[in-house]
Coordinates of N, CA and C in Angstrom, one line a residue:
X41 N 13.7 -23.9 4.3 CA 12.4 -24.0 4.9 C 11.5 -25.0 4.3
X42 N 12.0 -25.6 3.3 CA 11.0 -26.6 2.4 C 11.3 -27.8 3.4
X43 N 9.6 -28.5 3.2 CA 9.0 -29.3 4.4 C 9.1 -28.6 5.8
X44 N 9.1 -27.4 5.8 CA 8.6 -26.3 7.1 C 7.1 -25.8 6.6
X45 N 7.4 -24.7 5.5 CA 6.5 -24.1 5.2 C 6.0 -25.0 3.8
X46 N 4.4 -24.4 3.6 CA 3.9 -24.8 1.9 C 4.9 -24.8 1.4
X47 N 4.8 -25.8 0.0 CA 5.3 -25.3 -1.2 C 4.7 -24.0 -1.8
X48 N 3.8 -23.8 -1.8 CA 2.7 -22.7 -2.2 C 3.2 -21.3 -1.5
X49 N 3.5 -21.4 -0.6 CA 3.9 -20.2 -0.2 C 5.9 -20.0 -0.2
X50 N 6.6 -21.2 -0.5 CA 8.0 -21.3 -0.9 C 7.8 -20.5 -2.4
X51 N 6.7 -21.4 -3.1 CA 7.6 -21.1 -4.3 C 6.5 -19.7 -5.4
X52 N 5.9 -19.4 -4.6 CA 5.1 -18.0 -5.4 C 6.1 -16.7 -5.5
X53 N 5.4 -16.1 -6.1 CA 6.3 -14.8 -7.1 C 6.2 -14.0 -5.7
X54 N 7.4 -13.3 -5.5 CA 7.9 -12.2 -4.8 C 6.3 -11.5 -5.0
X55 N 6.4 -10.6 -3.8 CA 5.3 -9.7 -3.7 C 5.2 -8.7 -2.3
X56 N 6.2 -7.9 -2.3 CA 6.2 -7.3 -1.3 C 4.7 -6.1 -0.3
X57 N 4.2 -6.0 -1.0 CA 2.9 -5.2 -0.8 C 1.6 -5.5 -1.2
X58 N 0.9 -6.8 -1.1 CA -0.1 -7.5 -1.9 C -0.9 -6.5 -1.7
X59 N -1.6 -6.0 -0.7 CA -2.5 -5.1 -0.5 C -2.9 -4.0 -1.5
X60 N -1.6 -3.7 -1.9 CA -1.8 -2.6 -2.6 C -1.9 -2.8 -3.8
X61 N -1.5 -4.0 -4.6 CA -2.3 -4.3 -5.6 C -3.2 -4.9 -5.9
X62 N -4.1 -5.0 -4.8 CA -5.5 -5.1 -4.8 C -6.1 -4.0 -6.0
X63 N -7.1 -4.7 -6.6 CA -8.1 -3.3 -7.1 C -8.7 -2.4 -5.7
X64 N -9.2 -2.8 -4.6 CA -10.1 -2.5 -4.1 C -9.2 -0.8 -3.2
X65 N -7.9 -1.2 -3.1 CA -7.0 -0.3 -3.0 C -6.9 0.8 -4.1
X66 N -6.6 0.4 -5.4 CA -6.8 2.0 -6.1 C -8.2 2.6 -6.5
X67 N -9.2 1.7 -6.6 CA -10.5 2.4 -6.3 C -10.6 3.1 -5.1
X68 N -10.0 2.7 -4.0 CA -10.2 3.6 -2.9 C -9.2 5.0 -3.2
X69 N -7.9 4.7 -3.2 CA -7.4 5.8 -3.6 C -7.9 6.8 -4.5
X70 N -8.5 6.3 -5.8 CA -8.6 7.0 -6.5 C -9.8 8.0 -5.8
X71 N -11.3 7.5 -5.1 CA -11.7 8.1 -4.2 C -11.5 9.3 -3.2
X72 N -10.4 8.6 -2.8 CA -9.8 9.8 -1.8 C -9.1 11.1 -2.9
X73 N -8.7 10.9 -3.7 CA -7.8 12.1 -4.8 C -9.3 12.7 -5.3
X74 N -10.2 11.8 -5.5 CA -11.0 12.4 -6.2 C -12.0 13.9 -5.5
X75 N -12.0 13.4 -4.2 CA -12.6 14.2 -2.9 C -11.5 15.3 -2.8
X76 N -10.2 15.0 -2.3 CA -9.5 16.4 -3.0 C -9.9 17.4 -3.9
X77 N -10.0 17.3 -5.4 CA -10.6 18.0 -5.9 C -12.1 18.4 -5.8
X78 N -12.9 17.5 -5.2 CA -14.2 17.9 -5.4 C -14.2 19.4 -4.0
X79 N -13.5 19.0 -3.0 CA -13.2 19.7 -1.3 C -12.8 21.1 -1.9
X80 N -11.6 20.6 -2.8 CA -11.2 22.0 -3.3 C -9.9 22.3 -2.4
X81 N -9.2 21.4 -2.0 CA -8.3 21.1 -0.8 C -7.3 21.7 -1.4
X82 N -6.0 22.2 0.3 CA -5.0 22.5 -0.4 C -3.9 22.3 -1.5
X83 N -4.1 21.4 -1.6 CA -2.8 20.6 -2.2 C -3.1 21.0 -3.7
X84 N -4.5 21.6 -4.0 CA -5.0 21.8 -5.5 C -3.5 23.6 -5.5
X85 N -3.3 23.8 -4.6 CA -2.9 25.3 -4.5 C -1.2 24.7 -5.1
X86 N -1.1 23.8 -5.2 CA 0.3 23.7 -5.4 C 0.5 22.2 -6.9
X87 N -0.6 21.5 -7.0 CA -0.6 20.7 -8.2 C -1.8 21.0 -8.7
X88 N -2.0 20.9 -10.5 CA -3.0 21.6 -11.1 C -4.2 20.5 -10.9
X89 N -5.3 21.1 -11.3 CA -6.3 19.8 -11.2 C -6.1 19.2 -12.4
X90 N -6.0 19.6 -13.2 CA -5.9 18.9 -15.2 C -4.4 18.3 -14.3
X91 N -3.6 17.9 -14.6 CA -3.0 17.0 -14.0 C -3.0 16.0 -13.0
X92 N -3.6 16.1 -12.0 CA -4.4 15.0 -11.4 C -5.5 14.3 -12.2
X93 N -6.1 15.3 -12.9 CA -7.3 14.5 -13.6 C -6.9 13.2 -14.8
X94 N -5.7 14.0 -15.0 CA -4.7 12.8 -16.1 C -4.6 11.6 -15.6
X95 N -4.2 11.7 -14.6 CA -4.2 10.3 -13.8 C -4.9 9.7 -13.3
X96 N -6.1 10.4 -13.2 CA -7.5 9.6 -12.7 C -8.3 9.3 -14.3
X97 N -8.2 9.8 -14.9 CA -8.4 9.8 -16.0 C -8.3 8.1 -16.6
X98 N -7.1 7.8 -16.1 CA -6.8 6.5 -17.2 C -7.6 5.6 -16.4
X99 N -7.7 3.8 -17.0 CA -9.4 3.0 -16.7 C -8.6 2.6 -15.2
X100 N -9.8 1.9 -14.7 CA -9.9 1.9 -13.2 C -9.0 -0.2 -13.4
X101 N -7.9 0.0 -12.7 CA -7.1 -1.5 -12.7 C -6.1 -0.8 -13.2
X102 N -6.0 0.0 -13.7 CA -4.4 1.0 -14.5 C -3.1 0.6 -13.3
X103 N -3.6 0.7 -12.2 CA -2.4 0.9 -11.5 C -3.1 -0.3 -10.8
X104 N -3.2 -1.2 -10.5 CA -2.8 -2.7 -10.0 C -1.6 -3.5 -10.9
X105 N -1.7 -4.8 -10.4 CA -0.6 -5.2 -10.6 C 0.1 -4.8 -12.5
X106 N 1.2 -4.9 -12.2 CA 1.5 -4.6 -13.8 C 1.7 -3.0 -14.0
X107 N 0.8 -2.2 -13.4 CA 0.5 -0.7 -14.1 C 1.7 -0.1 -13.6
X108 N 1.3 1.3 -14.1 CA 2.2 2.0 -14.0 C 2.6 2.7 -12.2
X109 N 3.3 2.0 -11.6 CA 3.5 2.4 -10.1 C 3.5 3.5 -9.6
X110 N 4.7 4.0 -10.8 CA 5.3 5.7 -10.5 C 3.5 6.9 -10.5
X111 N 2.7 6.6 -11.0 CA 1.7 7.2 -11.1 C 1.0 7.5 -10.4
X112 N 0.4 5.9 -9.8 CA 0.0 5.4 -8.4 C 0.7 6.1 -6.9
X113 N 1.8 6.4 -7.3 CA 2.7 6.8 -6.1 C 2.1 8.1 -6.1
X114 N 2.2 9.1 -7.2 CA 2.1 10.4 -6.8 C 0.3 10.5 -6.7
X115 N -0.8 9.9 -6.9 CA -1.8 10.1 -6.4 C -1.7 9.8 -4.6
X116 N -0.7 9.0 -4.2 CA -0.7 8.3 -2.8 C -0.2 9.7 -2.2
X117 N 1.0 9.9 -2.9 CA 2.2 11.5 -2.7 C 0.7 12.4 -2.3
X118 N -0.4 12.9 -3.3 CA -0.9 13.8 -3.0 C -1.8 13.5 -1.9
X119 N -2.6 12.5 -1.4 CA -3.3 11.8 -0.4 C -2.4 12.5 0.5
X120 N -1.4 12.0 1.0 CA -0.4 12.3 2.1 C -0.1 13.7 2.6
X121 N 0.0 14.3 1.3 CA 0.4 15.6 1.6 C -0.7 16.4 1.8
X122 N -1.8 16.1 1.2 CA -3.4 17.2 1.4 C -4.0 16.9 2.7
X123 N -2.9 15.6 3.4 CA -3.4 15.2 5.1 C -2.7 15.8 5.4
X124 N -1.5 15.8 5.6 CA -0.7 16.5 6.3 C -0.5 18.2 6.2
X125 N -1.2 18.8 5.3 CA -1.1 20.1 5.2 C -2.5 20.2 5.9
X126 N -3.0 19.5 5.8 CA -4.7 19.5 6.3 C -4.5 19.8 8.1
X127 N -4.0 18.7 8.3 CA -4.1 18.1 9.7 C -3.2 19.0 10.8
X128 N -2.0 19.4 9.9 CA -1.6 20.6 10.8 C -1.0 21.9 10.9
X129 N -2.3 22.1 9.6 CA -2.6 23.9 8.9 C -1.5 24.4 8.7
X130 N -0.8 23.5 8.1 CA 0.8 23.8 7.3 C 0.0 25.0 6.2
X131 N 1.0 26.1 6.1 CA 0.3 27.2 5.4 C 1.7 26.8 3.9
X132 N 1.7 26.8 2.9 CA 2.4 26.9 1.9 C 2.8 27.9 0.9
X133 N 4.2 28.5 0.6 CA 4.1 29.5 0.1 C 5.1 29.7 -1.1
X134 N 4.7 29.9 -2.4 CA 5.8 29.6 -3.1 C 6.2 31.0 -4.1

């Protein structure tokens, strides 16, 4: 594709998901996890809040590029699941 496309866009570093390592993306996330706990939402019924709070806890860019993903995921993991237990009054029982 060279002399099709830029050089600039040939030869830049792999990046499958730029969006998401935006800051403006885990400031939002962290927002949405944070309203979870403030709601008092389900998903508090099945992960503790001192454990969430660990992960919100650490500085704000933690999880942009470089950080720790696996972390970022499970604040995303609980986003998902406190909609989806939300949205169609999934009752949970353990």
């Amino acid at each position: 594709m060279r002399g099709v496309l830029p050089d600039s866009v040939l030869d830049r570093k792999k990046n499958p998901y730029p969006s998401t390592q935006d800051l403006t993306y885990e400031l939002e996330l962290r927002k949405r996890v944070e309203a979870i706990i403030t709601e008092g939402a389900p998903v508090l019924g099945l992960v503790g809040e001192a454990d969430i709070r660990r992960l919100l806890d650490r500085p704000e860019g933690a999880y942009a590029v470089g950080g720790p993903w696996s972390a970022r995921a499970v604040l995303e993991r609980l986003v998902e699941f406190n909609t989806w237990v939300s949205d169609y009054d999934v009752t949970v029982e353990l």
